[in-house]
Short mmCIF file of C-alpha atoms in Angstrom, two decimals:
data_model
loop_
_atom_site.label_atom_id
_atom_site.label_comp_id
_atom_site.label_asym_id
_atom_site.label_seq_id
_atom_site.Cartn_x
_atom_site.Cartn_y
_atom_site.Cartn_z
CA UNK A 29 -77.49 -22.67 -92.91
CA UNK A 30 -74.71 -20.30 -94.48
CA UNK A 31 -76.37 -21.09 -97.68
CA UNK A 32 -79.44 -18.68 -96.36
CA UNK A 33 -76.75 -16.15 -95.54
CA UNK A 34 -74.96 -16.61 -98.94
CA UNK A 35 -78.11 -16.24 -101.05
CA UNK A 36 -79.20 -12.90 -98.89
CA UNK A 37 -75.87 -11.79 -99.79
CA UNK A 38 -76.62 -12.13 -102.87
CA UNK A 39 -80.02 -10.76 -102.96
CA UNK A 40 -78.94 -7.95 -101.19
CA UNK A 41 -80.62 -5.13 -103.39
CA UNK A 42 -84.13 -6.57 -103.86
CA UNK A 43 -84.44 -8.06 -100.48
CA UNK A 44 -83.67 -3.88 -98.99
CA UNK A 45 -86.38 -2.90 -102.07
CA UNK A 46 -89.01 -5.48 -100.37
CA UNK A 47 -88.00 -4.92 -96.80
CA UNK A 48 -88.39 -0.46 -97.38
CA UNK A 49 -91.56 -1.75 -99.34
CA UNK A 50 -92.84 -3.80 -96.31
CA UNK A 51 -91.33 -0.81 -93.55
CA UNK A 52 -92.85 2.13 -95.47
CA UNK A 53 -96.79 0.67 -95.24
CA UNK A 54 -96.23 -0.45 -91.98
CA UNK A 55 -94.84 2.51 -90.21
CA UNK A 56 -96.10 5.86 -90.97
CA UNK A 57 -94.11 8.32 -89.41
CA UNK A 58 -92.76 10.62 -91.56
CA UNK A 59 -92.82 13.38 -89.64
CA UNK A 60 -90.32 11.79 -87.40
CA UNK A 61 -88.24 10.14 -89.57
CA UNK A 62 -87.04 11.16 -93.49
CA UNK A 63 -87.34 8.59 -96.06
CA UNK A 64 -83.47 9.29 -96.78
CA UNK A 65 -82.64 8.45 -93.10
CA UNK A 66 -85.18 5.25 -93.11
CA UNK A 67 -83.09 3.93 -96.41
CA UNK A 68 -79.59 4.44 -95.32
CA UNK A 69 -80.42 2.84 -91.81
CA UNK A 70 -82.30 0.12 -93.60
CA UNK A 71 -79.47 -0.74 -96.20
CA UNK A 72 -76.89 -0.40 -92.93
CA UNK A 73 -78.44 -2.81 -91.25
CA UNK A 74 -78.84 -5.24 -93.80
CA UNK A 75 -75.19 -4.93 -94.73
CA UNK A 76 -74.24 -5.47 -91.31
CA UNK A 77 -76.67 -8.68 -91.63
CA UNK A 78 -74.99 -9.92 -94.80
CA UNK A 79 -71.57 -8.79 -94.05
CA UNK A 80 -71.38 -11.22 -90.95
CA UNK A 81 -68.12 -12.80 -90.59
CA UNK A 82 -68.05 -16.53 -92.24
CA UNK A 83 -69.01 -18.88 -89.86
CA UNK A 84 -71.71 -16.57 -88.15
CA UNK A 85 -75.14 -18.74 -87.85
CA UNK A 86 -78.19 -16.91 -88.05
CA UNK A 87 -79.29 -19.87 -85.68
CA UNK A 88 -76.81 -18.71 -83.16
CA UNK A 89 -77.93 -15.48 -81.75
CA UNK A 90 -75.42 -15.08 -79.13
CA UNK A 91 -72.22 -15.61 -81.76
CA UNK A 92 -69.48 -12.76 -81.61
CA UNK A 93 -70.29 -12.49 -84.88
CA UNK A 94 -73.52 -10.65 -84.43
CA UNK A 95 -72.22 -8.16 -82.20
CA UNK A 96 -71.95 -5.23 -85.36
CA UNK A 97 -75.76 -5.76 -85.74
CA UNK A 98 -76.85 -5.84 -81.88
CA UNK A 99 -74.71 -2.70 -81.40
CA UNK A 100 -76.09 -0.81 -84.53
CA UNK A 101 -79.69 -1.71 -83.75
CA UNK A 102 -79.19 -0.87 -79.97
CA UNK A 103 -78.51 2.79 -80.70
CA UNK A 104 -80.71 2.88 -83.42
CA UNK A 105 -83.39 2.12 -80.93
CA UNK A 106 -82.25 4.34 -78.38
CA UNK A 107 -82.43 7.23 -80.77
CA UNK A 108 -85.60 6.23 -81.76
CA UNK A 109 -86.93 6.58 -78.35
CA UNK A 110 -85.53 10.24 -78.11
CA UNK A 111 -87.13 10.93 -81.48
CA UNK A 112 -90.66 9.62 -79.87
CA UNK A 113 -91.05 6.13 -81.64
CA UNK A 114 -93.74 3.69 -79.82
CA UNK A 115 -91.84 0.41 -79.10
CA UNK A 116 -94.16 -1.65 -81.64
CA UNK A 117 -93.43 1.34 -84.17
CA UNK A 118 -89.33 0.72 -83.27
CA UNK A 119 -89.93 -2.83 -83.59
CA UNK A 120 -91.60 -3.12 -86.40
CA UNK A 121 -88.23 -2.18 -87.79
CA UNK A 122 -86.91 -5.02 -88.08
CA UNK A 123 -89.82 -7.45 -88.31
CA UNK A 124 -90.58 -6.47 -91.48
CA UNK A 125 -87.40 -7.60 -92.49
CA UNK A 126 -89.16 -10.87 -91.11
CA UNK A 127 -91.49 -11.58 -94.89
CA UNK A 128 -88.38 -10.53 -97.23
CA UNK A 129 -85.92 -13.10 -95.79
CA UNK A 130 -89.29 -15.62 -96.40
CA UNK A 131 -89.14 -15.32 -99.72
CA UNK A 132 -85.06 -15.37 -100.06
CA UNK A 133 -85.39 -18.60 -98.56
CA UNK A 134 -88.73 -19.76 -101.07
CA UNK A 135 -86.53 -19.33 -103.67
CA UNK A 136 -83.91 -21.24 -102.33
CA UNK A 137 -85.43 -24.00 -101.15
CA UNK A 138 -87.49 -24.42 -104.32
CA UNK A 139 -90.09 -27.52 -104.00
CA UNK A 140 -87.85 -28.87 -100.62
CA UNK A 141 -90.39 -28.88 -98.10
CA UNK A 142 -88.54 -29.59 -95.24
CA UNK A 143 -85.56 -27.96 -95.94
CA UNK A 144 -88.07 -24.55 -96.32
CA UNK A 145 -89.77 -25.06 -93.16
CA UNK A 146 -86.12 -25.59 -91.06
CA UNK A 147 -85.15 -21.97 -93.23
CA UNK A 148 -88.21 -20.31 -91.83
CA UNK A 149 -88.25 -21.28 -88.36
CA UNK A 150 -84.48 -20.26 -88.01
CA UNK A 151 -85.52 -16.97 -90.14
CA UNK A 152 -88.56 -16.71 -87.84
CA UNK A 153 -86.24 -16.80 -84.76
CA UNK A 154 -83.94 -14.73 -85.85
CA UNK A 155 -85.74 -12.18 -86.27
CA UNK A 156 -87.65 -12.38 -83.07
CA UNK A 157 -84.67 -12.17 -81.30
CA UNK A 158 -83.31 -9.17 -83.14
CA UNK A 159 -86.53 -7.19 -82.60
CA UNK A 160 -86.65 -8.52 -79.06
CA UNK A 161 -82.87 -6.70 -78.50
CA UNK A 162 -84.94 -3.56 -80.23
CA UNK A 163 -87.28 -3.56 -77.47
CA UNK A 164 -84.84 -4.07 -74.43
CA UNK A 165 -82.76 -1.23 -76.33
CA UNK A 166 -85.64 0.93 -76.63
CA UNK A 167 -86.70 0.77 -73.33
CA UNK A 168 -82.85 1.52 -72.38
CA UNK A 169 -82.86 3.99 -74.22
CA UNK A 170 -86.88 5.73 -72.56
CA UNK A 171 -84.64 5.04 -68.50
CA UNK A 172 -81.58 6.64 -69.19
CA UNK A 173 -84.34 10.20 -70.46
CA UNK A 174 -86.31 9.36 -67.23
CA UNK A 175 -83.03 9.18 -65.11
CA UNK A 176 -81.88 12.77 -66.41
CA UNK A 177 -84.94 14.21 -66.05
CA UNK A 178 -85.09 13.01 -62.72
CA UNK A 179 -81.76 14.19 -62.17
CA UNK A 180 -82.24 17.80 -63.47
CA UNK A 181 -85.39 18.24 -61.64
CA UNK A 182 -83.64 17.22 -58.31
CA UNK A 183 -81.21 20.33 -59.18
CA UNK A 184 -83.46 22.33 -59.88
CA UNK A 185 -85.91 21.81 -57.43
CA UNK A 186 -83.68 22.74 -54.37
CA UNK A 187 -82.60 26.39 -54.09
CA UNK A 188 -81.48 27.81 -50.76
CA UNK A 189 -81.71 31.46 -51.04
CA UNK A 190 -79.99 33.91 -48.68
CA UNK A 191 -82.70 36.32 -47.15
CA UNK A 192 -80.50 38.15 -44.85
CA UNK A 193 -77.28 38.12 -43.39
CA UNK A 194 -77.10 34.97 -41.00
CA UNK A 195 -80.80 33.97 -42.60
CA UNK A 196 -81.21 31.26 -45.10
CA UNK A 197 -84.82 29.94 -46.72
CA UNK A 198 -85.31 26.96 -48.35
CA UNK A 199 -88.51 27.39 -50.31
CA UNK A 200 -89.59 23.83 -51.11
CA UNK A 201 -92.16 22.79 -53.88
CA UNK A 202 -93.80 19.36 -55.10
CA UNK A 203 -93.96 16.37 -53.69
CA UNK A 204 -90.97 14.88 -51.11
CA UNK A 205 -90.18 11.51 -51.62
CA UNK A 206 -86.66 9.87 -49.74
CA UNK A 207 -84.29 10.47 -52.14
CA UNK A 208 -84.94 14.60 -52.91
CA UNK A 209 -84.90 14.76 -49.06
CA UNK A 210 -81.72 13.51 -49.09
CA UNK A 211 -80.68 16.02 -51.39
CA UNK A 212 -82.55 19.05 -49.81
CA UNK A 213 -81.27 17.84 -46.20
CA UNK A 214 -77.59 18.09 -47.97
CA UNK A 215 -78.24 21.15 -50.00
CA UNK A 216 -79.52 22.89 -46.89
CA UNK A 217 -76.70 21.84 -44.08
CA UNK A 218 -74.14 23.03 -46.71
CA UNK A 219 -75.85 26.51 -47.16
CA UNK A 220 -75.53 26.71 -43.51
CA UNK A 221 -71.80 26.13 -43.34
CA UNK A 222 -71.23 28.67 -46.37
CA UNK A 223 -73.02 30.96 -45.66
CA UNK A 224 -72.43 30.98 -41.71
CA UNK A 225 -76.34 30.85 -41.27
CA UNK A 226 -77.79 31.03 -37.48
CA UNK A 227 -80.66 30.72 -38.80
CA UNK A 228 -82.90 28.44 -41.48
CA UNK A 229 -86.27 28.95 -42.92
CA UNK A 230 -88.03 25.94 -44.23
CA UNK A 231 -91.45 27.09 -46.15
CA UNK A 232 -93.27 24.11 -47.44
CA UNK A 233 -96.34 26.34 -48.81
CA UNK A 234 -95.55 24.56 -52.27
CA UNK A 235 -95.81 20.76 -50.43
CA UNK A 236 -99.27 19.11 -50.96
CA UNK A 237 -99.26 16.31 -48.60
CA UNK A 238 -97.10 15.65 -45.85
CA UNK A 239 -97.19 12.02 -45.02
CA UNK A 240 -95.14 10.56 -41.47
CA UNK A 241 -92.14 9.92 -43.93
CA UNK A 242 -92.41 13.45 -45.05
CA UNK A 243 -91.94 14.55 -41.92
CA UNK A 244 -89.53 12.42 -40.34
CA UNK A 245 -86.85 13.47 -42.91
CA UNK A 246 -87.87 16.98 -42.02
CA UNK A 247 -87.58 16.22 -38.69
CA UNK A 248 -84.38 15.11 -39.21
CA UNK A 249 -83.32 17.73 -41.38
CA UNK A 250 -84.15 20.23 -38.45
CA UNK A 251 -82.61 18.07 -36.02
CA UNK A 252 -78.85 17.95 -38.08
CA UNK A 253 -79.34 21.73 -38.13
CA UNK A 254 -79.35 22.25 -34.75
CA UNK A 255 -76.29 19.55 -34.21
CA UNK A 256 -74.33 21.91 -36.53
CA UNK A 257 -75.45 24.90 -34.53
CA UNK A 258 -78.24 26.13 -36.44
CA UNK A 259 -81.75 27.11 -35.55
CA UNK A 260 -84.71 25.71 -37.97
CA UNK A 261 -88.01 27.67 -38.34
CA UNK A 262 -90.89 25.54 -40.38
CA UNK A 263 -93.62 28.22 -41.95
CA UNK A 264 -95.66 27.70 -44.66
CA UNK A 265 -98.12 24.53 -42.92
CA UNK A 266 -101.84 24.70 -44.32
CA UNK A 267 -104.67 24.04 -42.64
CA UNK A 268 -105.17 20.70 -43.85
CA UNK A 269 -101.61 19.16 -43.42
CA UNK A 270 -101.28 20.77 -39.77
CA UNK A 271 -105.22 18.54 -39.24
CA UNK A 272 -102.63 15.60 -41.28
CA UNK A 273 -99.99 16.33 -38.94
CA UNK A 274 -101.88 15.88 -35.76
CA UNK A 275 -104.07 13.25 -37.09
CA UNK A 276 -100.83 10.76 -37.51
CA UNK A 277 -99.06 11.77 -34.38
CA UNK A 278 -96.18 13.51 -35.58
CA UNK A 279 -94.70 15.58 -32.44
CA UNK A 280 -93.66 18.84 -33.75
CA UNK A 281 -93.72 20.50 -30.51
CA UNK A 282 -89.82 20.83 -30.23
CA UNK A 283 -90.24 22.97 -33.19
CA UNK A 284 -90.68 26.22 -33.96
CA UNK A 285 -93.21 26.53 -36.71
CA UNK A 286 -95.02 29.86 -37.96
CA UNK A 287 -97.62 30.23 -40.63
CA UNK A 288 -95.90 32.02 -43.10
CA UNK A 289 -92.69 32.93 -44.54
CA UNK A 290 -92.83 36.76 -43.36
CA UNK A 291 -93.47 35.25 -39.71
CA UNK A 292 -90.83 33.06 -39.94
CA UNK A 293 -88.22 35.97 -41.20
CA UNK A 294 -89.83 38.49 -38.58
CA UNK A 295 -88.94 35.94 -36.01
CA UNK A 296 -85.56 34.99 -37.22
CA UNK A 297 -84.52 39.03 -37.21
CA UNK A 298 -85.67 39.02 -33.74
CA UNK A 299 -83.43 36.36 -32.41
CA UNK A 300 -80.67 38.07 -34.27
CA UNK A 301 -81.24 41.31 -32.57
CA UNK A 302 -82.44 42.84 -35.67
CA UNK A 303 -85.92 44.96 -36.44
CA UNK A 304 -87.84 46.08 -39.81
CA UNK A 305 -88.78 49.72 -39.44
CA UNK A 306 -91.26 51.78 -41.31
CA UNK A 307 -89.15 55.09 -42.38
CA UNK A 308 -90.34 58.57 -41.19
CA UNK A 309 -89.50 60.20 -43.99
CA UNK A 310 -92.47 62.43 -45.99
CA UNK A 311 -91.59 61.98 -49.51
CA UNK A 312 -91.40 58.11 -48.78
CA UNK A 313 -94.50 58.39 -47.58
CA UNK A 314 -96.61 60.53 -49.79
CA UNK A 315 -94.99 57.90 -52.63
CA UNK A 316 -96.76 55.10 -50.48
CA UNK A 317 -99.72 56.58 -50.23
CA UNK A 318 -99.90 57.88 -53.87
CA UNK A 319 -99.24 53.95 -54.63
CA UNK A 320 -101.78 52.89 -52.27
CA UNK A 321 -104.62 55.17 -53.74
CA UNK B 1 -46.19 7.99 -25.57
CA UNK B 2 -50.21 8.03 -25.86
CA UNK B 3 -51.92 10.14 -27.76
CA UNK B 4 -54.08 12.85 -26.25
CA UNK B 5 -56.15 15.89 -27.38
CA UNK B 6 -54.80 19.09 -25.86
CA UNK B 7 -56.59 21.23 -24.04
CA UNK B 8 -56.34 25.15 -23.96
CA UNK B 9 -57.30 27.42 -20.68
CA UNK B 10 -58.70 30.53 -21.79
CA UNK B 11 -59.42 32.65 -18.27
CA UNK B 12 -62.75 30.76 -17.17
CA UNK B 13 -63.15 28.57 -20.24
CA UNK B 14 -61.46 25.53 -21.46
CA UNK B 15 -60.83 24.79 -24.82
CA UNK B 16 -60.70 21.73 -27.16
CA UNK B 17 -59.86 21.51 -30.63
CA UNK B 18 -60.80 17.81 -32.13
CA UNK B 19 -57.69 17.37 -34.86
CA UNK B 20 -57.34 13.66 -35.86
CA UNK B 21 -59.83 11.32 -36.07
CA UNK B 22 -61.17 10.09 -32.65
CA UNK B 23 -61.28 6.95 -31.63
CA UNK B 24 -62.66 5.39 -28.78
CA UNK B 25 -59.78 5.28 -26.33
CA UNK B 26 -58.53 8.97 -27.10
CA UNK B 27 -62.33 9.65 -26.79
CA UNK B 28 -62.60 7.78 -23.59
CA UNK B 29 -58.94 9.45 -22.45
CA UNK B 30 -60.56 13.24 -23.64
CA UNK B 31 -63.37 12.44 -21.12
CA UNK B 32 -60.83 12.06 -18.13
CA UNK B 33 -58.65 14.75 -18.79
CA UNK B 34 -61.56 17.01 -19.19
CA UNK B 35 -63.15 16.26 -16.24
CA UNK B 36 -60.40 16.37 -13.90
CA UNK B 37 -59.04 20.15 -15.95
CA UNK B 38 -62.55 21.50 -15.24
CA UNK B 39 -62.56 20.75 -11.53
CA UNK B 40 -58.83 21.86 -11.37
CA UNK B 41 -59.09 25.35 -12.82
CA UNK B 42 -63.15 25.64 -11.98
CA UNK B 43 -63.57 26.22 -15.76
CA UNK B 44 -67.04 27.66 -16.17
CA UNK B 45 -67.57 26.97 -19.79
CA UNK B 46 -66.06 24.51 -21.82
CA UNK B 47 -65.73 24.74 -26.02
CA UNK B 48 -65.46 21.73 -27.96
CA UNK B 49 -64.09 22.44 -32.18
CA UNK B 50 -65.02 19.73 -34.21
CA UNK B 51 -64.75 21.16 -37.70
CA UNK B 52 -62.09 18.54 -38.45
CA UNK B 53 -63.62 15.45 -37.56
CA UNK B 54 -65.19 14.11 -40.31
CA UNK B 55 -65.86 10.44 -39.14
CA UNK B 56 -68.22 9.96 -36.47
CA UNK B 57 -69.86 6.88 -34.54
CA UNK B 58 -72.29 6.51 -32.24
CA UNK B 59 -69.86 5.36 -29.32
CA UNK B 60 -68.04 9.49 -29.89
CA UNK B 61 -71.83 10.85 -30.31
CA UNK B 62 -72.33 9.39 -27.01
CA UNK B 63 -69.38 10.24 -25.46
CA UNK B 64 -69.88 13.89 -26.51
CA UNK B 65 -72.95 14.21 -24.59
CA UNK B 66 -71.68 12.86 -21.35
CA UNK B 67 -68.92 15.07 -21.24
CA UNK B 68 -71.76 18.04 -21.72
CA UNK B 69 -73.59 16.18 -18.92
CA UNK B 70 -70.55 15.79 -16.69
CA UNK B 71 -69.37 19.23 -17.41
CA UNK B 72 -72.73 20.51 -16.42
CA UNK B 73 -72.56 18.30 -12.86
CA UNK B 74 -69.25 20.26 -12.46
CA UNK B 75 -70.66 23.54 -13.26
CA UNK B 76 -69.62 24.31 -16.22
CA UNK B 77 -71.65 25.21 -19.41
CA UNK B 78 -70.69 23.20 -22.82
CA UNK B 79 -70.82 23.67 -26.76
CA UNK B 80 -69.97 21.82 -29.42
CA UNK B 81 -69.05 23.62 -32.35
CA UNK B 82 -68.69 23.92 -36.20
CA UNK B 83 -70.28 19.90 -37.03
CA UNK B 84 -69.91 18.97 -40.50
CA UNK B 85 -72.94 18.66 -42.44
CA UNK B 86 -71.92 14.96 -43.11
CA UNK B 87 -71.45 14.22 -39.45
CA UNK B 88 -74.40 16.07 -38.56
CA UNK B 89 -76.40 13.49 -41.21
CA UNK B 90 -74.69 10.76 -39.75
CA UNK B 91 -75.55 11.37 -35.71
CA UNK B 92 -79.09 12.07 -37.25
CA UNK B 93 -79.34 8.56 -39.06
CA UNK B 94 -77.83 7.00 -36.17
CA UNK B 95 -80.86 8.61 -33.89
CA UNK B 96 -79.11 10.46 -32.21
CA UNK B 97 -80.39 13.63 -31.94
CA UNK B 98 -77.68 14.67 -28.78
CA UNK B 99 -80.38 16.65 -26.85
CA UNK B 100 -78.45 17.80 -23.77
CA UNK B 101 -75.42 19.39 -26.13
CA UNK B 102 -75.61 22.94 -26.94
CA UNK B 103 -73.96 24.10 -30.38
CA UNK B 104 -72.89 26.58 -32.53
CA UNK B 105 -71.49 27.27 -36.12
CA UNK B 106 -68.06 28.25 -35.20
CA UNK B 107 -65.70 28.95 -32.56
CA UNK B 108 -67.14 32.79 -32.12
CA UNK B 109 -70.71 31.66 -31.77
CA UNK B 110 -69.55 29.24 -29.86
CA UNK B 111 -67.54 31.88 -27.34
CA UNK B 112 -70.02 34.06 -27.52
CA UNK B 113 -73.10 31.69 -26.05
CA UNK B 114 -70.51 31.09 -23.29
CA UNK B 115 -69.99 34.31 -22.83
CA UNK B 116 -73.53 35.09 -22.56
CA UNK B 117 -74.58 32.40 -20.17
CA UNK B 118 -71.93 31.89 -17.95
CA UNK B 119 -72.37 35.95 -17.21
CA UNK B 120 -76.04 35.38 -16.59
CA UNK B 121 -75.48 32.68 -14.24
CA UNK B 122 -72.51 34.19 -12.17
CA UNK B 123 -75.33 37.49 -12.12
CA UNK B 124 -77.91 34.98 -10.62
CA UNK B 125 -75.21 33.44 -8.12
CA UNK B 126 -74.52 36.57 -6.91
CA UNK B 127 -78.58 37.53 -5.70
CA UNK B 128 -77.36 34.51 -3.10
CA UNK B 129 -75.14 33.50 -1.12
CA UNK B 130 -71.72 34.42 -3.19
CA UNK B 131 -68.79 32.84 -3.39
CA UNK B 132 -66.93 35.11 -5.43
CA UNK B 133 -63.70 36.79 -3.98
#
């Protein structure tokens, strides 16, 4: 078994010179990847392949001794997937590796039938194992994107703006699903203590469907308002989710909703004995009007 | 020596400021000592801080509202004032929604609603029969 390893060892330079041959018309990706970059990581790996520490069986996958290779082909992958590789592309990788370690054995084994065919199943494995890591790696690699994303658009997508003195909005747009609730409901009830708001505007104008969930954690969301002293306005309901609304039975009675966002505001600076007036003055006026016309 | 939560007089209003973490006895204890200070001084409005409790059950939730109901039975008006956001979360996941309490973001709110309605109602006592000196 070590013999295999000793004779790639050996063959080190014209097994990398097949293996590039074999990667280059099987991927064709150059404008992802450099030929440069593909050669250095190529002759890495196969180092790290040939370099194993004595003792190392390419029969036992799991060995310590593998752990250099796992590790370098794990990030390899990962970057991979950043860079925009399929998985079959990232794969392919290393199972072209697969025909060059054939032929290392071939010429090993010479006429020894049996001795070739125990070579290339444990080659055969091998390799399927390695490319198998690639893919797990890979698709590590694709979650861990998804997850920021995910995370950056939950940061992004919750901004409570201050409209007035006492009066905060929370403009909400896209679709609501538990856990951005969660973090709107938060976002929201700490607004409220920093800013000392009386009052809170919800405007879900930019929400396409309201489902019962939907509004049960917006029920909720009111209902912790008001626990911390707060008073919750919803605006922004369209036709078709208030005919959604009433279709499912949601009771929003014990809420005060208004149509749109101006309402909503209007009403808030009534409660807190405040009133929008037009000025009387002429040259604001005239300005208007010269605007208007 | 048990523990109790003090509680302030303030002309018609009583005062309470939650400080350590409740538990059910001192919650339980809070309750009786309430009660008996509101009928004692006829306290008309009662104000209850709990900006400092951070931990909350539903056993204190409940508690909370009956004193608010059993202030109201002695005629006095109640609010709770400056919840956490996290305890506010919590009562809310726990269903408890604490209809019958009134609240308020902080202790002026708070003194001011009282201010406000126990005025009304003395001003709607008095079209009766008074009972004012």
């Amino acid at each position: 078994m070590s013999d295999l390893l000793s004779a790639i060892q050996q063959n080190r330079e014209s097994i990398l010179k097949d293996w590039l041959q074999n990667l280059k018309s099987a991927v064709q990706r150059r404008d992802l990847i450099g030929e440069r970059e593909l050669d250095s990581q190529a002759s890495d790996m196969l180092t790290a392949i040939a370099e194993a520490p004595a003792g190392t069986s390419l029969k036992d996958f799991n060995s310590p001794g593998w752990q250099t290779v796992k590790s370098m082909l794990a990030s390899l992958s990962a970057s991979r997937a950043v860079q925009g590789f399929s998985p079959s592309e990232t794969a392919l990788f290393v199972l072209s590796l697969k025909p060059s370690l054939f032929s290392v054995a071939r010429k090993q084994r010479g006429g020894d039938a049996d001795g070739l065919y125990a070579d290339t199943l444990m080659v055969n494995d091998f390799i399927d194992k390695l490319s198998l890591h690639t893919t797990d790696s890979y698709i590590h690699g694709r979650d861990q994107v998804i997850a920021r994303q995910q995370e950056e658009m939950l940061e992004l997508s919750t901004p409570v703006v201050t409209l007035w003195d006492g009066i905060v909005a929370l403009p909400l747009i896209g679709t609501l699903d538990s856990a951005r609730t969660q973090v709107v409901m938060e976002s929201l009830l700490q607004a409220i203590v920093q800013t000392n708001s009386r009052f809170a505007i919800i405007d879900i104008t930019g929400v396409p469907t309201v489902d019962t969930l939907v509004a049960q954690h917006l029920l909720k969301t009111i209902t912790a308002a008001r626990l911390m002293g707060a008073e919750c306005i919803l605006s922004g309901i369209r036709p078709q989710i208030a005919q959604t609304i009433v279709h499912l039975g949601i009771n929003l009675e014990d809420v005060i909703t208004k149509s749109k966002l101006s309402d909503a505001f209007r009403l808030a600076l009534e409660r807190s004995g405040r009133k929008v007036v037009r000025m009387d003055k002429p040259g604001i006026a005239g300005a208007s009007m010269q605007r208007g016309a | 020596m048990m523990e109790r939560i003090p509680i302030l007089r303030m002309g018609n209003y009583l005062l309470v400021t939650i400080q350590v973490d409740m538990h059910d006895k001192l919650a339980l204890t809070l309750q009786d000592d309430l009660t008996t200070r509101i009928s004692e001084v006829n306290a008309k409005g009662v104000l209850i801080d709990i900006s400092s409790l951070e931990i909350v059950d539903s056993f204190i939730g409940r508690t909370l509202a009956n004193i608010a109901s059993m202030a109201r039975v002695l005629d006095a008006h109640t609010v709770v004032v400056g919840m956490q956001p996290a305890v506010a979360i919590t009562l809310v996941e726990l269903g408890m929604s604490l209809p019958g309490i009134r609240t308020a973001l902080n202790v002026e709110s708070g003194m001011e609603y009282l201010r406000e309605t126990v005025t009304s109602h003395q001003e709607s006592d008095d079209d009766g029969d008074s009972t004012e000196d």
